[in-house]
Coordinates of C-alpha atoms in Angstrom, one line a residue:
M593 CA -76.6 11.3 -8.9
E594 CA -76.1 14.0 -11.5
F595 CA -72.9 14.0 -13.5
A596 CA -72.9 17.7 -13.3
E597 CA -72.2 17.4 -9.5
L598 CA -68.9 15.8 -10.5
I599 CA -67.7 18.2 -13.1
K600 CA -66.1 21.2 -11.4
T601 CA -64.8 23.0 -14.6
P602 CA -66.7 21.9 -17.5
R603 CA -64.8 23.7 -20.2
V604 CA -61.3 25.3 -20.6
D605 CA -59.8 27.1 -23.5
G606 CA -56.2 27.1 -24.6
V607 CA -55.5 23.4 -23.6
V608 CA -52.7 21.8 -25.5
L609 CA -52.9 18.1 -26.4
H610 CA -49.6 16.0 -26.8
R611 CA -49.8 12.5 -28.4
P612 CA -46.6 10.4 -29.5
F613 CA -46.0 10.7 -33.3
M614 CA -48.7 13.3 -33.8
P615 CA -48.4 17.0 -33.9
T616 CA -49.6 19.0 -30.9
V617 CA -53.1 20.4 -30.9
E618 CA -54.4 23.3 -29.1
G619 CA -58.1 23.7 -28.5
T620 CA -61.0 23.7 -26.1
L621 CA -61.3 21.1 -23.6
C622 CA -64.8 19.9 -22.5
L623 CA -65.9 17.4 -19.8
T624 CA -69.3 15.7 -20.3
G625 CA -70.7 12.9 -18.1
H626 CA -69.0 10.4 -20.3
H627 CA -66.5 12.0 -22.4
L628 CA -63.4 14.1 -22.3
I629 CA -63.3 16.0 -25.4
L630 CA -60.7 18.3 -27.1
S631 CA -61.9 20.4 -30.1
S632 CA -59.7 22.6 -32.1
R633 CA -60.4 25.1 -34.9
Q634 CA -57.3 24.1 -36.7
D635 CA -58.0 22.8 -40.2
N636 CA -57.7 19.0 -40.8
T637 CA -57.2 18.3 -37.1
E638 CA -59.0 15.3 -35.6
E639 CA -61.0 15.9 -32.3
L640 CA -60.2 13.8 -29.3
W641 CA -63.3 12.0 -28.0
L642 CA -62.1 10.0 -25.0
L643 CA -64.4 7.9 -22.8
H644 CA -63.9 8.3 -19.1
S645 CA -64.3 4.6 -18.7
N646 CA -61.3 4.1 -20.9
I647 CA -59.1 6.1 -18.3
D648 CA -57.0 3.8 -16.4
S649 CA -55.1 6.5 -14.3
I650 CA -54.0 10.0 -14.4
E651 CA -51.0 11.9 -13.1
K652 CA -50.6 15.7 -12.4
R653 CA -47.7 18.0 -13.0
F654 CA -47.1 21.7 -12.6
V655 CA -44.6 24.0 -14.1
G656 CA -45.3 27.7 -12.9
S657 CA -49.0 28.4 -13.7
V658 CA -49.4 25.6 -16.3
G659 CA -50.5 22.2 -15.1
S660 CA -50.3 19.0 -17.0
I661 CA -52.5 15.9 -16.9
I662 CA -51.0 12.8 -18.2
V663 CA -53.8 10.5 -19.0
K664 CA -53.1 6.8 -19.2
C665 CA -55.8 4.7 -21.0
K666 CA -57.1 1.0 -20.7
D667 CA -56.4 0.7 -24.6
L668 CA -52.6 1.6 -23.5
R669 CA -52.7 5.2 -25.0
V670 CA -50.8 7.9 -22.9
I671 CA -51.8 11.4 -23.7
Q672 CA -50.7 14.7 -22.0
L673 CA -52.9 17.8 -21.7
D674 CA -51.4 21.3 -20.8
I675 CA -54.0 23.2 -19.0
P676 CA -53.4 26.9 -18.2
G677 CA -54.3 27.8 -14.5
M678 CA -53.5 25.6 -11.6
E679 CA -57.1 25.5 -10.3
E680 CA -58.5 24.6 -13.6
C681 CA -56.0 21.8 -13.8
L682 CA -56.8 20.5 -10.4
N683 CA -60.7 20.6 -11.1
I684 CA -60.2 18.8 -14.5
A685 CA -58.2 16.1 -12.7
S686 CA -60.3 15.5 -9.7
S687 CA -63.6 15.3 -12.2
V688 CA -61.9 13.0 -14.4
E689 CA -60.7 10.7 -11.5
A690 CA -64.3 10.7 -10.1
L691 CA -66.1 10.0 -13.6
S692 CA -63.5 7.3 -14.6
T693 CA -64.4 5.3 -11.6
L694 CA -68.0 5.2 -11.2
D695 CA -69.2 1.9 -9.5
S696 CA -72.6 1.7 -10.6
V697 CA -72.9 -0.1 -14.2
S698 CA -76.0 1.3 -15.0
L699 CA -74.4 5.0 -15.0
M700 CA -72.1 3.8 -17.8
Y701 CA -72.0 5.2 -21.3
P702 CA -73.7 2.3 -22.9
F703 CA -77.0 3.2 -21.2
F704 CA -76.9 6.7 -22.5
Y705 CA -75.5 6.0 -26.1
R706 CA -77.9 6.3 -29.1
P707 CA -76.5 4.9 -32.2
M708 CA -76.1 7.2 -35.3
F709 CA -76.1 4.4 -37.6
E710 CA -79.1 2.3 -38.8
V711 CA -79.5 -1.0 -36.9
I712 CA -79.8 -3.5 -39.7
E713 CA -79.4 -6.5 -37.3
D714 CA -80.1 -6.7 -33.5
G715 CA -76.7 -8.2 -32.3
W716 CA -78.4 -9.4 -29.0
N717 CA -80.5 -12.0 -31.0
S718 CA -77.7 -12.8 -33.5
F719 CA -76.1 -15.8 -31.5
L720 CA -78.7 -17.4 -29.3
P721 CA -77.9 -20.9 -27.8
E722 CA -81.2 -22.4 -29.4
D723 CA -80.0 -21.4 -32.9
A724 CA -76.5 -22.9 -32.3
F725 CA -78.1 -26.2 -31.1
K726 CA -80.0 -26.4 -34.4
D727 CA -76.6 -26.8 -36.1
L728 CA -75.7 -29.6 -33.6
E729 CA -79.0 -31.3 -34.2
S730 CA -78.2 -31.5 -37.9
M731 CA -75.0 -33.6 -36.9
T732 CA -76.3 -35.7 -34.0
D733 CA -79.1 -36.7 -31.8
E734 CA -76.9 -37.5 -28.8
W735 CA -77.4 -34.1 -27.0
R736 CA -80.2 -31.9 -25.7
L737 CA -80.8 -28.4 -24.7
S738 CA -81.5 -28.2 -21.0
E739 CA -83.6 -25.6 -19.4
V740 CA -82.4 -26.6 -16.0
N741 CA -80.8 -23.1 -15.4
R742 CA -83.7 -21.0 -17.0
D743 CA -83.8 -18.7 -13.9
F744 CA -79.9 -19.0 -13.2
S745 CA -80.8 -20.7 -10.0
V746 CA -78.7 -23.9 -10.5
C747 CA -75.4 -22.1 -11.7
P748 CA -75.4 -18.1 -11.5
S749 CA -72.7 -18.0 -14.1
Y750 CA -74.2 -20.3 -16.8
P751 CA -76.7 -19.1 -19.5
P752 CA -80.4 -20.2 -19.3
L753 CA -79.8 -22.9 -21.9
V754 CA -76.9 -25.4 -22.0
A755 CA -76.2 -28.4 -24.2
V756 CA -75.8 -31.7 -22.1
P757 CA -76.0 -35.6 -22.9
K758 CA -79.6 -36.7 -24.0
D759 CA -79.5 -39.5 -21.5
V760 CA -78.9 -37.2 -18.4
D761 CA -81.9 -35.5 -16.9
D762 CA -82.4 -32.3 -15.1
D763 CA -82.4 -33.9 -11.6
T764 CA -79.1 -35.4 -12.3
L765 CA -77.5 -32.0 -13.5
R766 CA -78.6 -30.5 -10.3
K767 CA -76.7 -33.0 -8.4
V768 CA -73.7 -32.7 -10.4
A769 CA -73.8 -28.8 -10.1
A770 CA -73.7 -29.4 -6.2
F771 CA -70.4 -31.5 -7.0
R772 CA -68.6 -28.9 -9.1
H773 CA -67.1 -25.5 -8.1
S774 CA -69.4 -22.5 -8.4
S775 CA -72.0 -25.2 -9.8
R776 CA -70.3 -25.2 -13.1
F777 CA -71.4 -28.7 -14.1
P778 CA -69.7 -30.2 -17.3
V779 CA -71.5 -28.8 -20.5
L780 CA -70.9 -29.2 -24.2
S781 CA -68.5 -26.7 -25.7
Y782 CA -67.8 -28.2 -29.2
Y783 CA -68.6 -31.1 -31.3
H784 CA -66.3 -32.3 -33.8
K785 CA -68.3 -33.4 -36.8
K786 CA -65.4 -35.3 -38.4
N787 CA -65.6 -38.0 -35.9
G788 CA -68.2 -37.0 -33.3
M789 CA -65.9 -36.4 -30.4
V790 CA -66.8 -33.6 -28.2
M791 CA -65.0 -31.0 -25.9
M792 CA -66.7 -30.2 -22.6
R793 CA -66.0 -27.6 -19.9
A794 CA -66.7 -27.2 -16.2
G795 CA -65.5 -26.1 -12.8
Q796 CA -63.2 -28.4 -10.8
P797 CA -64.9 -31.4 -8.9
L798 CA -65.3 -31.1 -5.1
P799 CA -64.2 -34.3 -3.6
G800 CA -62.0 -32.6 -0.8
T801 CA -59.7 -34.3 1.5
N802 CA -62.3 -37.3 2.1
G803 CA -62.4 -38.2 -1.7
R804 CA -66.2 -37.6 -1.8
R805 CA -67.7 -39.2 -4.9
C806 CA -70.6 -38.2 -7.0
K807 CA -72.0 -40.9 -9.2
E808 CA -74.2 -38.4 -11.0
D809 CA -71.0 -36.6 -12.2
E810 CA -69.5 -39.9 -13.3
K811 CA -72.6 -40.7 -15.3
L812 CA -72.9 -37.5 -16.9
I813 CA -69.2 -37.5 -18.1
N814 CA -69.1 -41.0 -19.1
A815 CA -72.3 -40.4 -21.1
T816 CA -70.1 -38.4 -23.6
L817 CA -68.0 -41.2 -24.4
R818 CA -68.6 -43.4 -27.6
P819 CA -68.5 -47.3 -26.9
G820 CA -64.8 -48.4 -26.4
K821 CA -63.6 -44.8 -26.4
R822 CA -61.6 -43.1 -23.8
G823 CA -61.5 -39.4 -22.7
Y824 CA -59.0 -37.0 -21.5
V825 CA -59.5 -34.4 -18.7
I826 CA -57.3 -31.4 -19.3
D827 CA -56.7 -29.7 -15.9
T828 CA -55.0 -26.1 -16.4
R829 CA -53.4 -26.4 -12.9
T830 CA -50.1 -27.8 -11.9
I831 CA -50.5 -31.1 -10.1
N832 CA -49.3 -29.6 -6.8
V833 CA -52.1 -26.7 -7.1
A834 CA -54.6 -29.3 -7.8
Q835 CA -53.7 -31.2 -4.8
Q836 CA -53.5 -28.1 -2.6
A837 CA -57.1 -27.4 -3.7
K838 CA -58.3 -30.7 -2.0
A839 CA -57.6 -29.0 1.2
R840 CA -60.1 -26.2 0.5
G841 CA -62.6 -28.9 -0.6
G842 CA -61.8 -29.0 -4.4
G843 CA -59.7 -31.3 -6.2
F844 CA -59.7 -33.3 -9.4
E845 CA -61.3 -36.4 -10.9
S846 CA -60.0 -39.6 -9.4
E847 CA -58.8 -42.2 -11.8
A848 CA -60.3 -44.9 -9.6
N849 CA -63.9 -43.3 -10.1
Y850 CA -63.4 -42.2 -13.8
P851 CA -61.5 -45.3 -15.2
Q852 CA -62.1 -44.4 -18.8
W853 CA -60.7 -40.9 -18.5
R854 CA -56.9 -39.9 -18.3
R855 CA -56.0 -36.8 -16.5
I856 CA -53.5 -34.3 -18.0
H857 CA -52.1 -31.4 -15.9
K858 CA -51.1 -28.4 -18.2
A859 CA -50.4 -25.3 -16.1
I860 CA -51.8 -21.9 -17.0
E861 CA -51.2 -19.1 -14.6
R862 CA -53.9 -17.6 -12.7
A863 CA -55.4 -14.1 -12.9
N864 CA -53.2 -12.1 -10.5
V865 CA -49.9 -13.5 -12.2
L866 CA -51.4 -12.4 -15.6
Q867 CA -52.1 -8.9 -14.5
E868 CA -48.5 -8.5 -13.2
S869 CA -47.2 -9.8 -16.4
L870 CA -49.2 -7.2 -18.3
I871 CA -48.0 -4.3 -16.2
K872 CA -44.3 -5.4 -16.8
L873 CA -45.0 -5.9 -20.5
V874 CA -46.3 -2.4 -21.0
E875 CA -43.6 -1.0 -19.0
A876 CA -41.0 -2.6 -21.3
C877 CA -42.9 -1.3 -24.4
N878 CA -42.9 2.1 -23.0
D879 CA -39.1 2.2 -22.1
Q880 CA -37.5 5.1 -23.8
S881 CA -33.9 4.1 -23.1
H882 CA -33.4 2.9 -26.7
S883 CA -31.2 0.1 -25.5
M884 CA -32.2 -3.2 -27.5
D885 CA -30.7 -5.4 -24.9
R886 CA -32.3 -3.7 -22.0
W887 CA -35.8 -3.7 -23.8
L888 CA -35.5 -7.5 -24.7
S889 CA -34.5 -8.4 -21.2
K890 CA -37.6 -6.3 -19.7
L891 CA -39.6 -8.0 -22.4
E892 CA -38.5 -11.5 -21.5
A893 CA -38.9 -10.6 -17.6
S894 CA -42.6 -9.9 -18.1
N895 CA -43.2 -13.4 -19.1
W896 CA -46.2 -12.6 -21.4
Q897 CA -44.9 -14.7 -24.3
T898 CA -44.6 -17.5 -21.9
H899 CA -48.1 -17.3 -21.1
V900 CA -49.1 -17.1 -24.8
K901 CA -47.0 -20.2 -25.3
E902 CA -48.6 -22.1 -22.3
I903 CA -52.1 -21.3 -23.5
L904 CA -51.5 -22.1 -27.1
T905 CA -49.8 -25.6 -26.1
T906 CA -52.6 -26.6 -24.0
A907 CA -55.2 -25.7 -26.7
C908 CA -53.3 -27.7 -29.2
L909 CA -53.2 -30.6 -26.9
A910 CA -56.9 -30.4 -26.5
A911 CA -57.4 -30.2 -30.3
Q912 CA -54.8 -33.0 -30.9
C913 CA -56.8 -35.4 -28.6
I914 CA -60.0 -34.7 -30.3
D915 CA -59.0 -34.8 -34.0
R916 CA -55.8 -37.0 -34.1
E917 CA -56.6 -39.5 -31.2
G918 CA -60.4 -39.5 -31.6
A919 CA -60.9 -38.9 -27.9
S920 CA -63.5 -36.6 -26.1
V921 CA -62.1 -33.8 -23.8
L922 CA -63.1 -32.3 -20.6
V923 CA -61.3 -29.0 -19.8
H924 CA -61.3 -27.4 -16.2
G925 CA -59.2 -25.4 -14.0
T926 CA -60.4 -24.2 -10.6
E927 CA -63.7 -22.1 -11.4
G928 CA -63.7 -22.7 -15.3
T929 CA -64.1 -19.1 -16.1
D930 CA -60.8 -18.0 -17.2
S931 CA -57.9 -20.4 -18.5
T932 CA -60.7 -23.0 -19.4
L933 CA -62.4 -20.7 -21.8
Q934 CA -59.1 -19.7 -23.3
V935 CA -58.3 -23.3 -24.1
T936 CA -61.8 -24.3 -25.3
S937 CA -62.1 -21.3 -27.6
L938 CA -58.6 -21.5 -29.2
A939 CA -59.1 -25.3 -29.7
Q940 CA -62.2 -24.5 -31.8
I941 CA -60.2 -22.0 -33.9
I942 CA -57.7 -24.7 -34.7
L943 CA -60.3 -27.4 -35.3
D944 CA -63.2 -25.5 -36.9
P945 CA -62.9 -23.4 -40.0
A946 CA -66.4 -21.7 -39.1
C947 CA -64.7 -20.1 -36.1
R948 CA -62.1 -18.3 -38.6
T949 CA -65.0 -16.2 -40.1
I950 CA -66.1 -12.9 -38.8
R951 CA -69.5 -14.0 -37.9
G952 CA -68.0 -17.4 -36.6
F953 CA -65.8 -15.8 -34.3
Q954 CA -68.3 -13.5 -33.0
G955 CA -70.4 -16.6 -32.2
L956 CA -67.4 -18.3 -30.6
V957 CA -66.9 -15.0 -28.4
E958 CA -70.7 -14.9 -27.4
R959 CA -70.7 -18.6 -26.6
E960 CA -67.3 -19.4 -25.1
W961 CA -66.9 -16.1 -23.2
L962 CA -70.0 -13.9 -22.7
Q963 CA -72.6 -16.8 -22.3
A964 CA -70.0 -19.1 -20.5
G965 CA -69.7 -16.6 -17.7
H966 CA -66.3 -15.0 -18.2
P967 CA -66.4 -12.0 -15.6
F968 CA -65.5 -9.2 -18.0
Q969 CA -66.8 -6.4 -15.5
Q970 CA -64.2 -7.6 -12.9
R971 CA -61.5 -8.6 -15.2
C972 CA -61.5 -5.5 -17.3
A973 CA -62.2 -2.9 -14.6
Q974 CA -58.6 -1.8 -14.9
S975 CA -55.8 -2.3 -17.3
A976 CA -51.9 -1.8 -17.0
Y977 CA -51.6 1.7 -15.8
S978 CA -54.0 1.6 -12.7
N979 CA -52.5 2.9 -9.4
S980 CA -54.7 0.6 -7.4
K981 CA -53.6 -2.9 -6.4
P982 CA -55.2 -5.5 -8.6
R983 CA -58.1 -7.2 -7.3
Q984 CA -59.8 -9.3 -9.7
E985 CA -58.4 -7.6 -12.9
A986 CA -56.6 -9.8 -15.4
P987 CA -55.8 -9.6 -19.2
V988 CA -57.5 -13.1 -19.8
F989 CA -59.5 -12.1 -22.8
L990 CA -56.5 -10.0 -24.1
L991 CA -54.2 -13.0 -24.0
F992 CA -56.8 -15.0 -25.8
L993 CA -56.9 -12.4 -28.6
D994 CA -53.2 -12.4 -28.6
C995 CA -53.1 -16.1 -29.1
V996 CA -55.5 -15.8 -32.0
W997 CA -53.4 -13.2 -33.5
Q998 CA -50.4 -15.5 -33.3
I999 CA -52.4 -18.2 -35.2
L1000 CA -53.7 -15.6 -37.8
R1001 CA -50.1 -14.4 -38.4
Q1002 CA -48.9 -18.0 -39.1
F1003 CA -52.0 -18.7 -41.4
P1004 CA -52.7 -15.3 -42.9
C1005 CA -55.1 -16.7 -45.5
S1006 CA -57.1 -18.9 -43.4
F1007 CA -59.0 -16.0 -41.3
E1008 CA -61.9 -14.2 -42.8
F1009 CA -61.1 -11.2 -40.3
S1010 CA -58.0 -9.1 -40.1
E1011 CA -56.1 -7.9 -37.1
S1012 CA -58.2 -5.0 -36.9
F1013 CA -61.0 -7.1 -35.7
L1014 CA -59.1 -8.4 -32.8
V1015 CA -57.9 -4.7 -31.8
L1016 CA -61.4 -3.7 -31.9
L1017 CA -62.5 -6.5 -29.4
F1018 CA -59.7 -5.6 -27.1
E1019 CA -60.6 -2.0 -27.1
H1020 CA -64.5 -2.7 -26.6
A1021 CA -63.9 -5.3 -23.7
Y1022 CA -62.3 -2.4 -21.7
A1023 CA -64.2 0.5 -22.6
S1024 CA -67.2 0.8 -25.0
Q1025 CA -70.5 2.5 -26.0
F1026 CA -72.0 -0.9 -26.5
G1027 CA -73.4 -3.1 -23.8
T1028 CA -72.0 -6.4 -25.0
F1029 CA -69.1 -6.5 -22.5
L1030 CA -70.9 -5.1 -19.6
G1031 CA -71.6 -7.6 -16.5
N1032 CA -70.0 -10.8 -15.4
S1033 CA -72.6 -13.3 -16.6
A1034 CA -75.7 -13.7 -18.5
A1035 CA -77.6 -13.5 -15.4
E1036 CA -76.2 -10.0 -14.6
R1037 CA -76.8 -8.9 -18.3
A1038 CA -80.5 -10.1 -17.9
K1039 CA -80.8 -8.3 -14.6
L1040 CA -79.4 -5.0 -16.2
S1041 CA -81.8 -5.3 -19.2
L1042 CA -78.9 -4.8 -21.5
P1043 CA -80.7 -6.1 -24.7
E1044 CA -83.5 -3.6 -24.1
K1045 CA -81.4 -0.6 -22.8
T1046 CA -78.2 -0.8 -24.7
V1047 CA -76.9 -1.6 -28.2
S1048 CA -75.0 -4.8 -29.1
L1049 CA -71.4 -4.4 -30.4
W1050 CA -72.4 -7.1 -33.0
S1051 CA -75.0 -4.6 -34.4
W1052 CA -72.1 -2.3 -35.3
V1053 CA -69.7 -4.9 -36.5
N1054 CA -72.3 -6.6 -38.9
R1055 CA -72.9 -3.6 -41.2
P1056 CA -71.6 -4.0 -44.7
Q1057 CA -69.2 -0.8 -44.3
E1058 CA -67.8 -2.1 -41.0
L1059 CA -67.4 -5.7 -42.4
E1060 CA -65.5 -4.5 -45.3
R1061 CA -63.1 -2.6 -43.1
L1062 CA -62.5 -5.7 -40.9
T1063 CA -62.4 -8.3 -43.7
N1064 CA -58.8 -9.9 -44.5
P1065 CA -58.0 -9.2 -48.2
L1066 CA -56.0 -12.6 -48.3
Y1067 CA -58.9 -14.8 -47.1
E1068 CA -59.2 -18.1 -48.8
A1069 CA -61.7 -20.6 -47.2
N1070 CA -59.6 -23.4 -45.5
S1071 CA -61.6 -26.3 -44.5
L1072 CA -58.5 -28.0 -42.7
V1073 CA -57.4 -28.2 -39.3
I1074 CA -54.5 -25.8 -38.8
W1075 CA -51.6 -26.5 -36.3
P1076 CA -49.9 -23.4 -35.1
S1077 CA -46.2 -23.4 -34.1
V1078 CA -45.5 -22.8 -30.5
A1079 CA -41.8 -22.5 -30.9
P1080 CA -40.5 -19.4 -29.2
Q1081 CA -39.1 -17.9 -32.6
S1082 CA -42.8 -18.5 -33.9
L1083 CA -44.2 -16.3 -31.2
L1084 CA -43.7 -12.6 -31.7
L1085 CA -44.9 -9.4 -29.7
W1086 CA -48.3 -8.0 -30.7
E1087 CA -47.1 -4.8 -32.1
G1088 CA -50.6 -3.8 -33.1
V1089 CA -51.7 -3.6 -29.5
F1090 CA -48.7 -3.2 -27.4
L1091 CA -46.5 -0.8 -29.6
R1092 CA -49.2 0.8 -31.8
W1093 CA -48.9 4.2 -29.5
N1094 CA -45.1 4.0 -29.2
R1095 CA -44.4 4.0 -33.0
S1096 CA -45.7 5.6 -36.0
S1097 CA -48.9 3.8 -37.1
K1098 CA -48.0 4.7 -40.8
C1099 CA -44.9 2.4 -40.6
L1100 CA -47.1 -0.4 -39.3
D1101 CA -49.7 0.2 -42.1
E1102 CA -46.9 0.3 -44.8
A1103 CA -45.4 -3.0 -43.5
Y1104 CA -48.8 -4.5 -43.7
E1105 CA -49.5 -3.4 -47.1
E1106 CA -46.1 -4.5 -48.1
M1107 CA -46.9 -8.0 -46.7
V1108 CA -50.1 -8.0 -48.6
H1109 CA -48.4 -7.3 -51.8
I1110 CA -45.8 -10.0 -51.3
I1111 CA -48.3 -12.7 -50.5
E1112 CA -50.5 -11.7 -53.5
Y1113 CA -47.4 -11.7 -55.8
N1114 CA -46.5 -15.0 -54.5
K1115 CA -50.1 -16.1 -55.3
E1116 CA -49.9 -14.9 -58.8
L1117 CA -46.5 -16.6 -59.3
Q1118 CA -48.0 -19.9 -57.9
N1119 CA -51.1 -19.8 -60.2
K1120 CA -48.7 -19.2 -63.2
V1121 CA -46.8 -22.3 -62.2
N1122 CA -49.7 -24.2 -61.7
S1123 CA -51.0 -23.2 -65.3
L1124 CA -47.7 -24.1 -66.8
R1125 CA -47.9 -27.5 -65.2
R1126 CA -51.4 -28.1 -66.6
Q1127 CA -50.2 -26.9 -70.1
L1128 CA -47.2 -29.3 -70.0
A1129 CA -49.4 -32.2 -68.7
Q1130 CA -51.7 -31.5 -71.7
L1131 CA -48.8 -31.4 -74.2
E1132 CA -47.5 -34.6 -72.6
T1133 CA -50.7 -36.5 -73.5
E1134 CA -50.9 -35.1 -76.9
D1135 CA -47.3 -35.8 -78.0
P1136 CA -45.5 -38.9 -77.0
L1137 CA -42.0 -37.3 -77.6
L1138 CA -42.7 -35.1 -74.8
Q1139 CA -43.8 -37.7 -72.3
T1140 CA -41.4 -38.0 -69.3
P1141 CA -39.5 -41.2 -69.5

């Protein structure tokens, strides 16, 4: 198919662009195979380059001979284009609708994009499982890297290499895969070097109504326990939902068959509920009634902050089991591709200071989301404005980023990256010129030949000038475990995502700069106090009259 076949009117002059809190711009609108472009001859006017894949929905309005298109984007922007001529307006609208809903992944922009920057580091090779395993080998010899899934035949949503207990062979892994939902057998997610405890993730077991056992599964899970230690299974479903899953062949680990493991149910909502929550949240943020009570009521009704609290609470529980109770943890819900990954990745941010660096966080996203089989292509196909009914769309990754932002806000000096990095990842997960978030699994990315045909987002991020922009100026390496508060008053609306198009970004920038100045001023005061204390201590040792009685 040629893109030209879908473009009925490639160019229109005299188009007026309206954006909130920005002056109107008149210019020429051009449609290409992948972009909607508006350029103007006005001085100091920024051009609009909008990827068709970023468009969630469009609405058409007509007043006389002038038509307007309301473009609603996946990054939550809403813009208006006034187009002279009804026919031109209809043509533009139908073309944009067709170009923004292409079914074939291979027709998307990352396959046509050619970088205008020098690729210093190939991001596709930056976070390979074998490299991560070298770090694990330096800490323990109890694990091995298995190639049982090298051709994706055992588990289609797992990568070719997975870390498993050393004493468990590949034949055992195949039998365990047959006993787990979507063949997602338990694999290593995190090793806590402080005490040697581990966190694993998997799909739900499949005992069904008959209580079927799998001794290989029991062997694999028990192989992760140190002598005399117990473990915790954190199930991200309510006990009722987990019980109902038995009728469909699923279920949970029986305490009779897994006596060394205690099961804890911590409910995290499923995909369709999260999608509805996002739609309600964005609707509340766009409410122009200017009534604070109405706005707060709609915000609360969206339940978005409730989901943030539930996820953070469960992640803190997993981290607490590992660090404070010295127990290993297995996390799963139903499939192990959504809430499971939210919990395992957030627990690592709490426990591991390396995950709070820019490079470490990239590795976490690569390891716990991309290689772990989160279906980005399905989950991010639509955002909050789509007119079609949600199918498999859900803001699972956005909720994770929101939780990270909550922790970053509570510990502003413990993260090497700034809020800008989290916003950038949100934007590129939904629409990007890079191939990183295309596909639903490592198998699909390999089939699409993404490393050969597209550029990695990490190649862009890891350039010195980009790293400088994304670095947190307040960062001081913190080797400690950090425990975020999940009290309602501690969890705020992420304005940098949900309100950035609804209010002046200048105000947000000024507020952030003010916060930086205040924190730096407090640091200077603290340094002066510490210096005075040292001087006083020195004087006390030199002059007995100054010594404290």
